PDB file of C-alpha atoms in Angstrom:
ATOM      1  CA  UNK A  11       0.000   0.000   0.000  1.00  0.00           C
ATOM      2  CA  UNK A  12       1.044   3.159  -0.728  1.00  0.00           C
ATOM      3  CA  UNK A  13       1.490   6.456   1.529  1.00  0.00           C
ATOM      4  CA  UNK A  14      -1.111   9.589   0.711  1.00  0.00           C
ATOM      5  CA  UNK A  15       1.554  11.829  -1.985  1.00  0.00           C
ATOM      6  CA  UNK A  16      -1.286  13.429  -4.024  1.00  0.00           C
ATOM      7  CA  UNK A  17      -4.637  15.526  -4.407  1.00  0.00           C
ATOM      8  CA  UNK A  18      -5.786  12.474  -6.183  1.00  0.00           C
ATOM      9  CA  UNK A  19      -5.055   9.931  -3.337  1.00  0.00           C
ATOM     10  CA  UNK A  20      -7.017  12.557  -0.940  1.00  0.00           C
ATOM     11  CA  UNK A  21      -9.741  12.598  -3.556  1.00  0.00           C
ATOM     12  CA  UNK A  22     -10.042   8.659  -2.974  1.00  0.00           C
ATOM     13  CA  UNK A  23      -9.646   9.076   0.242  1.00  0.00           C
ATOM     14  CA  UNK A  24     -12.469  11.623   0.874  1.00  0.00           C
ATOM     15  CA  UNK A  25     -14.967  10.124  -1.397  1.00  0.00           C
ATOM     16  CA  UNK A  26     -14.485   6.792   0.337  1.00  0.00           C
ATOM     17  CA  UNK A  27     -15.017   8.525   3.521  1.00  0.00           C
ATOM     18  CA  UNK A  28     -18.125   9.999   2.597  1.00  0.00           C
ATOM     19  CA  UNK A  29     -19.110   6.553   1.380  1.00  0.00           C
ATOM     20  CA  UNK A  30     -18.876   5.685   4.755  1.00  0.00           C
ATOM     21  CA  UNK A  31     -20.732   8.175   6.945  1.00  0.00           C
ATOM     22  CA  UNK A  32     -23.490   7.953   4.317  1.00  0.00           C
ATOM     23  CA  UNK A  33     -23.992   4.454   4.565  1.00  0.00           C
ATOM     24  CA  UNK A  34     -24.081   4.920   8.543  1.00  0.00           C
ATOM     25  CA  UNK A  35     -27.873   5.659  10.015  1.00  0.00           C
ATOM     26  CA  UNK A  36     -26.425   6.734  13.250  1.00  0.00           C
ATOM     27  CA  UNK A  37     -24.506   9.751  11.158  1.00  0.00           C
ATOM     28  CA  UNK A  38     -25.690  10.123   7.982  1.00  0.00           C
ATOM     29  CA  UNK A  39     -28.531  12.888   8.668  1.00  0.00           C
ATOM     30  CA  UNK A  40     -26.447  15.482   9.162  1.00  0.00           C
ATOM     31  CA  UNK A  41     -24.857  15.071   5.774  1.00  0.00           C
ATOM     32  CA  UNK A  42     -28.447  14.099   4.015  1.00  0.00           C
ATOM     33  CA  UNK A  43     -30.794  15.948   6.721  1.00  0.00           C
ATOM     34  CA  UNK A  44     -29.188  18.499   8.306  1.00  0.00           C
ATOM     35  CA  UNK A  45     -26.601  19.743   6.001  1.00  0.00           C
ATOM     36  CA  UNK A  46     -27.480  18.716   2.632  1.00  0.00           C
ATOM     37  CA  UNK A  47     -24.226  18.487   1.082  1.00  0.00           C
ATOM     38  CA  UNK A  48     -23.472  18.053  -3.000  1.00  0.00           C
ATOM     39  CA  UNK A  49     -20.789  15.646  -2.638  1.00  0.00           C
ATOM     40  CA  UNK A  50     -19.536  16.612  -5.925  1.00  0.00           C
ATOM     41  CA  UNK A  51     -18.852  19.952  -4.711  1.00  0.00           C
ATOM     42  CA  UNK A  52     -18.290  19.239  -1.334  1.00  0.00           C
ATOM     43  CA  UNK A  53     -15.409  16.044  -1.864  1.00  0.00           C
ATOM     44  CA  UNK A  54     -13.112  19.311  -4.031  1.00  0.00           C
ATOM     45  CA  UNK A  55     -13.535  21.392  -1.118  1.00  0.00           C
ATOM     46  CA  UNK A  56     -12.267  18.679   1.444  1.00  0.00           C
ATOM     47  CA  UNK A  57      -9.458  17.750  -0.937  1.00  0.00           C
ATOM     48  CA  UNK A  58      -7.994  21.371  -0.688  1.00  0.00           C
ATOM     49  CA  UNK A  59      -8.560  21.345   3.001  1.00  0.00           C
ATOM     50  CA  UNK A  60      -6.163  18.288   3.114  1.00  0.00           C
ATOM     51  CA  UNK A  61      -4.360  19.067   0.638  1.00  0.00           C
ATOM     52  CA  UNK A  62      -3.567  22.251   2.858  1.00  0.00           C
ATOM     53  CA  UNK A  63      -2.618  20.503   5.725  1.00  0.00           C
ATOM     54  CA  UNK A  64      -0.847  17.372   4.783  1.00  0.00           C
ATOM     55  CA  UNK A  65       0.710  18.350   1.786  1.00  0.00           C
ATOM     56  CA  UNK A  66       1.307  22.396   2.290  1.00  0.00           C
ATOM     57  CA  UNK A  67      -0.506  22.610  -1.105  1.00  0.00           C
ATOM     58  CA  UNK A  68      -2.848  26.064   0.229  1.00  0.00           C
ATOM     59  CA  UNK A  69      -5.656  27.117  -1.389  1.00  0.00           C
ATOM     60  CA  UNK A  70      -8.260  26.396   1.602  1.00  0.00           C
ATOM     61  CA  UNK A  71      -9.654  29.699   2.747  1.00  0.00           C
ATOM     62  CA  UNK A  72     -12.895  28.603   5.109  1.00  0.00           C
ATOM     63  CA  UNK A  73     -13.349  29.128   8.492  1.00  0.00           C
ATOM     64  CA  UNK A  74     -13.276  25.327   9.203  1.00  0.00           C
ATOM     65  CA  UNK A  75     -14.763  25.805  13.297  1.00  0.00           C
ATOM     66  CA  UNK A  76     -17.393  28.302  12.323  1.00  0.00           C
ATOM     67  CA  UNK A  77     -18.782  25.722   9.562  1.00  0.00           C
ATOM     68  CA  UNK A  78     -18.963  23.162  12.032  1.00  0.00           C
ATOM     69  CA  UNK A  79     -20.229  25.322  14.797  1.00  0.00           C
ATOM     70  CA  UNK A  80     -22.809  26.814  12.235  1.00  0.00           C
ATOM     71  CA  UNK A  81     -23.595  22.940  11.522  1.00  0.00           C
ATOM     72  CA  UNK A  82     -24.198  22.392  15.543  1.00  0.00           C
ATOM     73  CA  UNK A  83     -26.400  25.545  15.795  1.00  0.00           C
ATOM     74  CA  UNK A  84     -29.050  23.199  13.904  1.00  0.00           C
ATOM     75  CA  UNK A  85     -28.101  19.861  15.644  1.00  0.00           C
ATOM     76  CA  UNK A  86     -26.218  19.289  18.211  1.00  0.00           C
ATOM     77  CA  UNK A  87     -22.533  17.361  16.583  1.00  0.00           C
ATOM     78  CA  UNK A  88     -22.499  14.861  20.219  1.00  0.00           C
ATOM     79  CA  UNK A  89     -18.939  13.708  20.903  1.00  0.00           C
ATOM     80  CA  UNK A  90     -20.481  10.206  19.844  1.00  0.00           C
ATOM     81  CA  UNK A  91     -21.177  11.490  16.203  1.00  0.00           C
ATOM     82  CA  UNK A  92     -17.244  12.482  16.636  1.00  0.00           C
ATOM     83  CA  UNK A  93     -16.552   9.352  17.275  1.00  0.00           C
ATOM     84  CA  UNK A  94     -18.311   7.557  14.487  1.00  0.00           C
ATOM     85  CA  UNK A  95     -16.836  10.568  11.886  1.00  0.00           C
ATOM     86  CA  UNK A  96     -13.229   9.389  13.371  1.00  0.00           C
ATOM     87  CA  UNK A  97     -13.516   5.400  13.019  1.00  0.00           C
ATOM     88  CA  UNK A  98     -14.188   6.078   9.523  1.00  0.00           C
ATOM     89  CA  UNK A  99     -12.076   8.499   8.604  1.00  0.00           C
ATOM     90  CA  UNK A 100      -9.334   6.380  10.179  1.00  0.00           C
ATOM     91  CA  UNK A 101     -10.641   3.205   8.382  1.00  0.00           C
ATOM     92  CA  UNK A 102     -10.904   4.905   5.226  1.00  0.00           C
ATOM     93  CA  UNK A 103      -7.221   5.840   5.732  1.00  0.00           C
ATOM     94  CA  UNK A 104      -6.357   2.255   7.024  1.00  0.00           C
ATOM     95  CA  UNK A 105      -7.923   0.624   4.032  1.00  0.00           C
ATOM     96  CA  UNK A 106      -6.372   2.955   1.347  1.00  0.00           C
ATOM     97  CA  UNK A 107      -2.845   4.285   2.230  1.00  0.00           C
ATOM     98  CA  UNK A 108       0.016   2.914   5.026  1.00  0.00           C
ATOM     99  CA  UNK A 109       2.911   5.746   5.547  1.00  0.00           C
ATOM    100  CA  UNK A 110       3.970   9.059   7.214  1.00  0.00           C
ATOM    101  CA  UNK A 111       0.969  11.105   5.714  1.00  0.00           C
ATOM    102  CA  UNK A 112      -1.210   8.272   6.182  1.00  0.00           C
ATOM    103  CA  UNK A 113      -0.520   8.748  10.210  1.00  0.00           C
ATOM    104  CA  UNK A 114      -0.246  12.250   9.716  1.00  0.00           C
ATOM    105  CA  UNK A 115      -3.756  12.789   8.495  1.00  0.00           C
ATOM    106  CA  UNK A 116      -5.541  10.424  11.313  1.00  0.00           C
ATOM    107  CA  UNK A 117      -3.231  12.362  13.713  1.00  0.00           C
ATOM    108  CA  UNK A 118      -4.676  15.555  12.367  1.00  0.00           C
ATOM    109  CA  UNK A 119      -8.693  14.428  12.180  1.00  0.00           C
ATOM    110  CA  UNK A 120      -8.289  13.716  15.450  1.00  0.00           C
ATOM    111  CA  UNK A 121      -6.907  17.212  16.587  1.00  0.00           C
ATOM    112  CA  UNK A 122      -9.573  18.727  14.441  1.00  0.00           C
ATOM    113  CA  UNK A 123     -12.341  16.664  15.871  1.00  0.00           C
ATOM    114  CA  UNK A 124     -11.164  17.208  19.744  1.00  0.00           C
ATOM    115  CA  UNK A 125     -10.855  21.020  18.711  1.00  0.00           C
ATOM    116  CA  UNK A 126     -14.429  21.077  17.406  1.00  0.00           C
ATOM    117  CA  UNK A 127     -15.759  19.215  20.471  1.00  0.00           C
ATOM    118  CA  UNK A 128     -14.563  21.938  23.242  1.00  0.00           C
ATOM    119  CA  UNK A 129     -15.420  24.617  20.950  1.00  0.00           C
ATOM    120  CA  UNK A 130     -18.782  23.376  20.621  1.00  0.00           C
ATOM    121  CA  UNK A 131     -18.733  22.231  24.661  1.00  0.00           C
ATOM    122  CA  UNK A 132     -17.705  25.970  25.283  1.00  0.00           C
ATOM    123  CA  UNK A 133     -20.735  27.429  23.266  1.00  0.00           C
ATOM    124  CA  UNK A 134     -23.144  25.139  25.015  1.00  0.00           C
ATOM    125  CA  UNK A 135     -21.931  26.074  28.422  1.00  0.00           C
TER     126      UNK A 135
END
C-alpha cells in the first residue's frame, strides 16, 4: 500500500469517507438531513482542506470551526457522532494508504475533531 503523496489519493480518500458516513444511520442525517451536502462539490472542497494541511498545497480559505459550529447551531454534533466521523475516517485511511501522511492525516482528524468538540462544549456552556 502506498502512503497519501497526491490531491488524487485525498480525492479517494475523501470520497471513500463519505461513502462511509453515508452508509451509517447513526450519522448520515447530518450530511443528508441536516446539512445537505453536493458531494460533488463538497469532496473538491475537502481535498484542498487536506491538501492544505498534509501536503502544504494552500488554497483552503474557510473558516473550518465556524462551519462546524454553524452545523451544531441546527443539531447538536455529540462527541459520539465524533466518534463515528473518526472510526471512519481512520478506516478509510487504514484501508487505502500505510505511511507518514497516512498517520499524519488520522493524527490531524483527530486534533480537528477534539478542537471542534470543546469549541462546541464551550458554546453550550
Amino acid at each position: 500500500m502506498n502512503d497519501i503523496q497526491t490531491q488524487d489519493d485525498l480525492y479517494l480518500l475523501v470520497d471513500e469517507f463519505y461513502k462511509k458516513l453515508l452508509s451509517d444511520d447513526a450519522i448520515s442525517y447530518i450530511f443528508t438531513d441536516v446539512v445537505k451536502i453536493k458531494l460533488e462539490e463538497h469532496l473538491p472542497i475537502l481535498v484542498t482542506f487536506w491538501s492544505q494541511a498534509i501536503l502544504g498545497t494552500g488554497g483552503y480559505t474557510n473558516n473550518l470551526t465556524q462551519i462546524h459550529l454553524d452545523v451544531n447551531a441546527k443539531e447538536y454534533l455529540s462527541p459520539e457522532l465524533f466518534k463515528t466521523w473518526l472510526h471512519h475516517f481512520y478506516t478509510a485511511v487504514d484501508e487505502n494508504f500505510k505511511g507518514q501522511k497516512a498517520e499524519q492525516i488520522k493524527t490531524q482528524a483527530l486534533s480537528i475533531g477534539t478542537i471542534m468538540q470543546i469549541k462546541i462544549k464551550n458554546e453550550r456552556s
